[in-house]
CSV table of C-alpha atoms in Angstrom, one decimal:
chain,number,residue,atom,x,y,z
A,1,MET,CA,164.0,117.2,3.7
A,2,PRO,CA,166.9,117.7,6.1
A,3,ALA,CA,169.2,120.5,5.3
A,4,SER,CA,172.1,118.1,4.8
A,5,LYS,CA,170.2,116.3,2.0
A,6,ALA,CA,168.8,119.4,0.5
A,7,ALA,CA,169.4,120.0,-3.3
A,8,LYS,CA,171.5,123.1,-3.9
A,9,LYS,CA,169.2,125.9,-5.0
A,10,LYS,CA,170.1,128.5,-7.5
A,11,PRO,CA,171.3,131.6,-5.7
A,12,SER,CA,169.7,134.8,-6.1
A,13,GLN,CA,171.1,137.5,-8.6
A,14,LYS,CA,172.8,139.3,-5.7
A,15,GLU,CA,175.1,136.4,-4.7
A,16,SER,CA,175.4,134.5,-8.1
A,17,ASP,CA,178.5,136.1,-9.0
A,18,LEU,CA,180.5,135.3,-5.9
A,19,PRO,CA,182.3,132.0,-6.0
A,20,ASP,CA,181.0,129.3,-3.5
A,21,GLN,CA,184.4,129.5,-1.6
A,22,THR,CA,184.2,133.2,-1.2
A,23,MET,CA,180.8,132.9,0.4
A,24,LEU,CA,181.9,130.4,2.7
A,25,GLY,CA,185.0,132.1,3.7
A,26,LEU,CA,183.2,135.3,4.4
A,27,TYR,CA,180.6,133.5,6.4
A,28,GLU,CA,183.4,131.6,8.5
A,29,TYR,CA,185.2,134.7,9.2
A,30,LEU,CA,181.9,136.6,10.2
A,31,LEU,CA,181.0,133.7,12.6
A,32,ARG,CA,184.7,133.7,14.0
A,33,THR,CA,184.4,137.4,14.6
A,34,ARG,CA,181.0,137.0,16.4
A,35,LEU,CA,182.3,134.1,18.7
A,36,VAL,CA,185.5,135.9,19.6
A,37,ASP,CA,183.8,139.3,20.2
A,38,GLU,CA,181.1,137.7,22.7
A,39,ARG,CA,183.9,135.8,24.3
A,40,PHE,CA,185.9,138.8,24.9
A,41,ARG,CA,182.8,140.2,26.6
A,42,LYS,CA,182.4,137.4,28.9
A,43,LEU,CA,186.2,137.6,29.9
A,44,TYR,CA,185.9,141.4,30.6
A,45,ARG,CA,182.9,140.8,32.9
A,46,GLN,CA,185.0,138.1,34.6
A,47,GLY,CA,187.8,140.6,35.3
A,48,ARG,CA,190.2,138.7,33.2
A,49,PHE,CA,191.6,141.9,31.6
A,50,ALA,CA,191.7,145.5,32.4
A,51,GLY,CA,190.4,148.7,30.9
A,52,THR,CA,187.3,148.1,29.0
A,53,TYR,CA,186.1,146.4,25.9
A,54,TYR,CA,184.5,147.7,22.7
A,55,SER,CA,182.2,145.2,21.0
A,56,ALA,CA,181.3,145.2,17.6
A,57,VAL,CA,178.6,142.5,17.8
A,58,GLY,CA,175.9,143.3,15.2
A,59,GLN,CA,178.1,145.2,12.7
A,60,GLU,CA,180.8,142.3,11.7
A,61,ALA,CA,180.0,142.5,8.0
A,62,THR,CA,181.2,145.9,7.7
A,63,THR,CA,184.6,144.6,8.8
A,64,VAL,CA,184.8,141.3,7.4
A,65,GLY,CA,183.5,142.1,3.9
A,66,PRO,CA,186.0,144.7,3.1
A,67,THR,CA,188.9,142.9,4.4
A,68,TYR,CA,188.4,139.4,2.9
A,69,GLY,CA,191.0,138.9,0.1
A,70,LEU,CA,193.3,141.7,0.8
A,71,ARG,CA,197.0,141.1,0.6
A,72,ASP,CA,199.5,141.2,3.7
A,73,ALA,CA,201.1,144.2,2.0
A,74,ASP,CA,197.8,146.1,1.9
A,75,ILE,CA,197.2,148.3,5.0
A,76,ILE,CA,194.2,148.6,7.0
A,77,ALA,CA,193.6,151.8,9.2
A,78,PRO,CA,191.2,150.7,12.0
A,79,SER,CA,189.7,152.4,15.1
A,80,HIS,CA,188.8,150.4,18.3
A,81,ARG,CA,186.0,148.5,16.9
A,82,GLU,CA,187.7,146.6,14.0
A,83,LEU,CA,188.1,143.1,15.6
A,84,GLY,CA,186.6,141.6,12.4
A,85,ALA,CA,189.1,143.4,10.2
A,86,ALA,CA,192.1,142.1,12.2
A,87,ILE,CA,190.9,138.6,12.2
A,88,THR,CA,190.1,138.7,8.5
A,89,LYS,CA,193.3,140.2,7.8
A,90,GLY,CA,195.1,137.2,9.2
A,91,VAL,CA,196.1,138.4,12.7
A,92,PRO,CA,196.5,135.2,14.7
A,93,LEU,CA,194.0,134.8,17.5
A,94,VAL,CA,196.7,134.3,20.1
A,95,GLU,CA,198.1,137.8,19.3
A,96,ILE,CA,194.5,139.3,19.6
A,97,PHE,CA,194.0,137.7,22.8
A,98,ALA,CA,197.4,138.5,24.2
A,99,HIS,CA,196.8,142.1,23.2
A,100,ASN,CA,193.7,142.3,25.4
A,101,PHE,CA,195.4,140.6,28.2
A,102,ALA,CA,198.2,143.0,27.8
A,103,ARG,CA,200.8,140.1,27.8
A,104,ARG,CA,204.2,140.2,26.6
A,105,ASN,CA,203.4,138.2,23.6
A,106,SER,CA,201.3,140.8,22.2
A,107,PRO,CA,202.6,142.9,19.2
A,108,ASP,CA,202.4,146.0,21.3
A,109,LYS,CA,204.0,144.3,24.4
A,110,GLY,CA,201.0,145.6,26.5
A,111,LYS,CA,201.5,149.3,25.7
A,112,THR,CA,197.9,150.1,24.2
A,113,HIS,CA,194.4,149.7,25.3
A,114,PRO,CA,192.2,146.7,24.8
A,115,CYS,CA,190.9,146.7,21.2
A,116,HIS,CA,193.6,148.5,19.6
A,117,TYR,CA,194.9,145.5,17.6
A,118,SER,CA,197.9,145.7,15.3
A,119,SER,CA,200.3,143.5,13.2
A,120,LYS,CA,203.1,144.7,11.0
A,121,ALA,CA,203.4,141.4,9.3
A,122,LYS,CA,199.6,141.6,8.5
A,123,GLY,CA,199.5,145.3,7.6
A,124,VAL,CA,197.2,146.3,10.4
A,125,MET,CA,198.3,149.8,11.8
A,126,VAL,CA,197.9,150.3,15.4
A,127,ALA,CA,194.1,151.6,16.1
A,128,ALA,CA,193.7,155.3,16.6
A,129,SER,CA,192.3,156.5,20.0
A,130,THR,CA,191.7,160.0,18.8
A,131,LEU,CA,188.6,160.0,16.6
A,132,ALA,CA,189.4,159.8,12.9
A,133,GLY,CA,193.1,159.8,13.5
A,134,GLN,CA,193.5,156.5,11.7
A,135,THR,CA,192.0,158.0,8.5
A,136,VAL,CA,194.6,160.7,8.5
A,137,VAL,CA,197.5,158.1,8.8
A,138,GLY,CA,195.7,155.6,6.4
A,139,THR,CA,195.6,158.3,3.8
A,140,GLY,CA,199.4,159.1,4.3
A,141,CYS,CA,200.2,155.2,3.8
A,142,ALA,CA,198.2,155.4,0.6
A,143,MET,CA,200.5,158.3,-0.5
A,144,ALA,CA,203.5,156.4,0.3
A,145,PHE,CA,202.1,153.6,-2.1
A,146,LYS,CA,201.4,156.1,-4.7
A,147,ILE,CA,205.1,157.3,-4.4
A,148,GLN,CA,206.6,153.8,-4.3
A,149,LYS,CA,204.4,153.1,-7.5
A,150,ASN,CA,203.0,149.8,-6.3
A,151,ASP,CA,199.5,148.6,-6.5
A,152,ASN,CA,198.9,148.3,-2.7
A,153,VAL,CA,195.7,149.8,-1.3
A,154,VAL,CA,194.5,151.3,2.0
A,155,VAL,CA,191.1,150.4,3.7
A,156,ALA,CA,190.4,152.9,6.4
A,157,PHE,CA,187.4,152.3,8.9
A,158,PHE,CA,185.5,154.6,10.8
A,159,GLY,CA,182.0,155.5,12.3
A,160,GLU,CA,179.7,158.3,11.1
A,161,GLY,CA,180.6,160.4,14.0
A,162,ALA,CA,184.3,160.7,12.6
A,163,THR,CA,183.0,162.4,9.5
A,164,SER,CA,182.4,165.4,11.5
A,165,ARG,CA,185.9,165.9,12.5
A,166,GLY,CA,188.2,168.3,10.8
A,167,GLY,CA,191.1,165.7,10.2
A,168,TRP,CA,188.7,163.4,8.5
A,169,HIS,CA,187.8,166.1,5.9
A,170,GLU,CA,191.3,166.9,5.3
A,171,ALA,CA,192.4,163.5,4.7
A,172,LEU,CA,189.5,162.7,2.1
A,173,ASN,CA,190.3,166.0,0.4
A,174,TYR,CA,193.9,165.2,0.2
A,175,ALA,CA,193.0,161.7,-1.4
A,176,GLY,CA,190.7,163.2,-3.8
A,177,VAL,CA,193.3,165.6,-5.0
A,178,HIS,CA,195.9,163.1,-5.4
A,179,LYS,CA,193.7,160.2,-6.6
A,180,LEU,CA,195.1,158.0,-3.7
A,181,PRO,CA,194.8,154.2,-3.7
A,182,VAL,CA,192.3,154.1,-0.5
A,183,VAL,CA,188.8,152.9,0.2
A,184,TYR,CA,187.1,154.7,3.2
A,185,ILE,CA,184.5,152.3,5.1
A,186,CYS,CA,182.0,154.4,7.0
A,187,GLN,CA,180.2,152.3,9.6
A,188,ASN,CA,176.9,154.1,10.2
A,189,ASN,CA,175.5,152.4,13.3
A,190,LEU,CA,173.3,155.5,13.9
A,191,TRP,CA,175.1,156.5,17.4
A,192,ALA,CA,178.5,158.3,17.8
A,193,GLU,CA,178.7,156.9,21.5
A,194,SER,CA,175.5,158.4,22.8
A,195,VAL,CA,174.9,161.2,20.1
A,196,PRO,CA,172.3,160.1,17.3
A,197,ALA,CA,173.3,160.5,13.9
A,198,THR,CA,170.5,163.0,13.3
A,199,LEU,CA,172.1,165.4,15.8
A,200,GLN,CA,175.5,165.5,14.4
A,201,ALA,CA,174.9,165.9,10.5
A,202,GLY,CA,172.1,167.2,8.5
A,203,ILE,CA,172.5,164.6,5.8
A,204,THR,CA,170.8,161.1,5.7
A,205,ASP,CA,173.6,159.3,3.6
A,206,PHE,CA,177.0,159.9,4.9
A,207,SER,CA,178.3,158.8,1.4
A,208,ASP,CA,177.3,162.1,0.2
A,209,ARG,CA,180.3,163.7,1.7
A,210,ALA,CA,182.5,162.1,-1.0
A,211,LYS,CA,180.9,164.5,-3.7
A,212,ALA,CA,182.9,167.5,-2.0
A,213,TYR,CA,186.3,165.7,-2.6
A,214,GLY,CA,185.7,164.6,-6.2
A,215,PHE,CA,185.3,160.8,-5.9
A,216,PRO,CA,182.5,158.3,-5.6
A,217,GLY,CA,180.5,157.6,-2.5
A,218,VAL,CA,177.8,154.9,-2.2
A,219,THR,CA,175.5,153.7,0.6
A,220,ILE,CA,174.7,150.1,1.0
A,221,ASP,CA,173.0,147.5,3.5
A,222,GLY,CA,176.0,146.9,6.0
A,223,ASN,CA,174.6,143.8,7.3
A,224,ASP,CA,174.7,142.0,4.1
A,225,VAL,CA,178.3,140.6,4.2
A,226,PHE,CA,178.2,139.3,0.6
A,227,LEU,CA,176.9,142.9,-0.7
A,228,VAL,CA,179.6,144.6,1.4
A,229,HIS,CA,182.4,142.3,0.0
A,230,LYS,CA,181.3,142.9,-3.7
A,231,THR,CA,181.0,146.6,-3.3
A,232,SER,CA,184.2,146.8,-1.5
A,233,ALA,CA,186.2,144.5,-3.9
A,234,GLU,CA,185.1,146.7,-6.9
A,235,ALA,CA,186.3,149.9,-5.0
A,236,ILE,CA,189.7,148.1,-4.2
A,237,ALA,CA,190.3,147.0,-7.8
A,238,LYS,CA,189.5,150.5,-8.9
A,239,ALA,CA,192.1,152.0,-6.3
A,240,ARG,CA,194.5,149.3,-7.5
A,241,ALA,CA,194.2,150.4,-11.0
A,242,GLY,CA,195.0,154.0,-10.0
A,243,GLN,CA,191.7,155.3,-10.3
A,244,GLY,CA,191.4,156.8,-7.0
A,245,PRO,CA,189.4,156.4,-3.6
A,246,THR,CA,185.9,155.6,-2.8
A,247,LEU,CA,183.6,156.1,0.2
A,248,ILE,CA,181.4,153.3,1.1
A,249,GLU,CA,178.8,153.9,3.8
A,250,CYS,CA,177.5,150.7,5.5
A,251,LYS,CA,174.2,151.2,7.3
A,252,THR,CA,174.6,148.8,10.4
A,253,TYR,CA,174.0,148.7,14.2
A,254,ARG,CA,176.0,147.5,17.3
A,255,TYR,CA,173.9,145.6,19.8
A,256,TYR,CA,175.7,146.8,22.9
A,257,GLY,CA,176.9,150.1,24.4
A,258,HIS,CA,179.9,152.2,23.2
A,259,SER,CA,182.0,150.1,25.6
A,260,GLU,CA,181.2,147.5,28.3
A,261,ILE,CA,180.9,150.2,30.8
A,262,ASP,CA,178.2,152.0,28.8
A,263,PRO,CA,174.7,150.6,29.5
A,264,ALA,CA,173.3,152.3,26.4
A,265,ASP,CA,170.2,153.3,28.1
A,266,TYR,CA,169.8,156.1,25.5
A,267,ARG,CA,168.3,153.7,23.2
A,268,THR,CA,165.0,152.2,23.0
A,269,ASP,CA,164.6,148.3,23.3
A,270,ASN,CA,162.5,148.5,20.1
A,271,GLU,CA,165.3,150.0,17.9
A,272,ILE,CA,167.5,147.2,19.2
A,273,GLU,CA,165.2,144.4,18.3
A,274,VAL,CA,164.4,145.9,15.0
A,275,TRP,CA,168.1,145.6,14.1
A,276,LYS,CA,168.7,142.1,15.7
A,277,LYS,CA,166.1,141.0,13.1
A,278,LYS,CA,168.7,142.1,10.4
A,279,ASP,CA,171.5,140.1,12.1
A,280,PRO,CA,174.4,139.7,9.6
A,281,VAL,CA,175.4,136.2,10.8
A,282,ALA,CA,172.0,134.9,10.8
A,283,ARG,CA,171.3,136.4,7.2
A,284,ALA,CA,174.5,134.8,5.8
A,285,GLU,CA,173.7,131.6,7.3
A,286,LYS,CA,170.2,131.6,5.8
A,287,ILE,CA,171.3,132.3,2.4
A,288,LEU,CA,174.0,129.6,2.5
A,289,MET,CA,171.6,127.2,3.7
A,290,GLU,CA,169.0,128.1,1.1
A,291,ILE,CA,171.7,127.5,-1.8
A,292,GLY,CA,173.1,124.3,-0.1
A,293,LEU,CA,176.4,125.5,0.7
A,294,LEU,CA,175.9,125.1,4.5
A,295,THR,CA,174.1,122.7,6.7
A,296,THR,CA,173.4,122.4,10.4
A,297,GLU,CA,176.2,119.8,11.0
A,298,LYS,CA,178.8,121.9,8.9
A,299,ARG,CA,177.8,125.0,10.9
A,300,GLU,CA,178.3,123.1,14.1
A,301,ALA,CA,181.7,121.7,13.0
A,302,ILE,CA,182.9,125.3,12.2
A,303,VAL,CA,181.6,126.5,15.5
A,304,ASP,CA,183.6,123.7,17.4
A,305,THR,CA,186.8,124.6,15.4
A,306,ILE,CA,186.6,128.2,16.2
A,307,ASN,CA,185.9,127.7,19.9
A,308,ALA,CA,188.7,125.1,20.0
A,309,GLU,CA,191.0,127.9,18.7
A,310,ILE,CA,189.6,130.5,21.0
A,311,GLU,CA,190.4,128.2,24.1
A,312,GLU,CA,193.8,127.6,23.0
A,313,ALA,CA,194.5,131.4,22.4
A,314,ILE,CA,193.2,132.2,26.0
A,315,GLU,CA,195.3,129.5,27.5
A,316,VAL,CA,198.4,130.6,25.8
A,317,SER,CA,198.0,134.3,26.4
A,318,GLU,CA,197.0,133.9,30.1
A,319,LYS,CA,200.0,131.8,30.9
A,320,GLU,CA,202.2,134.7,29.5
A,321,GLU,CA,203.7,137.2,31.9
A,322,TYR,CA,203.2,140.9,31.8
A,323,CYS,CA,206.2,142.9,30.4
A,324,GLU,CA,208.6,144.8,32.8
A,325,PRO,CA,207.7,148.5,33.1
A,326,GLU,CA,210.9,149.4,31.2
A,327,GLU,CA,209.4,148.1,28.1
A,328,ALA,CA,207.3,151.1,27.9
A,329,TYR,CA,210.6,153.0,26.5
A,330,ASN,CA,211.2,150.4,23.7
A,331,ASP,CA,209.8,150.8,20.2
A,332,VAL,CA,209.0,154.6,20.6
A,333,TYR,CA,211.7,156.1,18.7
A,334,SER,CA,214.3,155.0,15.9
A,335,ASP,CA,217.4,156.7,14.6
A,336,ASN,CA,217.1,154.3,11.6
A,337,PHE,CA,214.6,155.7,9.1
A,338,PRO,CA,214.3,152.9,6.6
A,339,VAL,CA,213.7,155.1,3.4
A,340,ARG,CA,215.9,157.9,2.0
A,341,ARG,CA,214.1,160.4,-0.3
A,342,ASP,CA,216.7,160.0,-3.0
A,343,GLU,CA,215.4,156.2,-3.2
A,344,PHE,CA,211.9,157.4,-4.5
């Protein structure tokens, strides 16, 4: 029987408590992230933007799952591989493409390196270039939310390599002491650039590090977008309720090198192929088709829509001019600090 005519099957217990619309929404953001990411890799190789490019193909579920359903007022603290978080948080594609093209319609006016996406309107901090720097600033944002007595949360992303940095430990210790509304997402893709996880930590599960700071840590399959979302949503709800932080380690894998200038010849072909069999997009598609929420025709329609949006974003951004050099002096310092201490 064709997929379009198949009767809806009963979902497995793992997915049964997620609404249909949520499952479809997660899949669409997953697919959107994959298509945008692969297009950027082609654009870079065509010489259409400078610098380099940090692909996250293979680990999209770790950014889409935790971000889906967040409010604009919630903050995400990304590093350079969180394209999926920016897209899912609602940053328009035209702004994302303008950023990598360093055009004047980018939120940063061309000031930062490719893949350092940001949006004040959507609560996306400028990605940190220094390893684990976003974790420190994100923890500070969580402290601000607690001082302001609202129920906003912070979701901070980082790789397993960042957990060996001193600032990372200081941030998590501080969050544990003050029970801050923050969820830490560790994307353990087995490699900190060219250093394997086995050579930079003496533990198997990086979530174990949370024990030292007095809050829960959990390790999950980071290529199952539905599981990642469920686990993250529970931790986010807990943080909103004033019950403190959670560390979620997502086991995953990036298919390409640290950046487009890295051939990644330190990895074996067999290792890559093993992980490609666990591809998060293909897994989500298989589940949705099995339970009757997705058909081949519907998938093709979604792909066509996304590709049209990508083409429009490229066309708009490439027509924009670069900023004048003097723009580098703007938005660097302000005399107008927006909040007074006596307003707390």
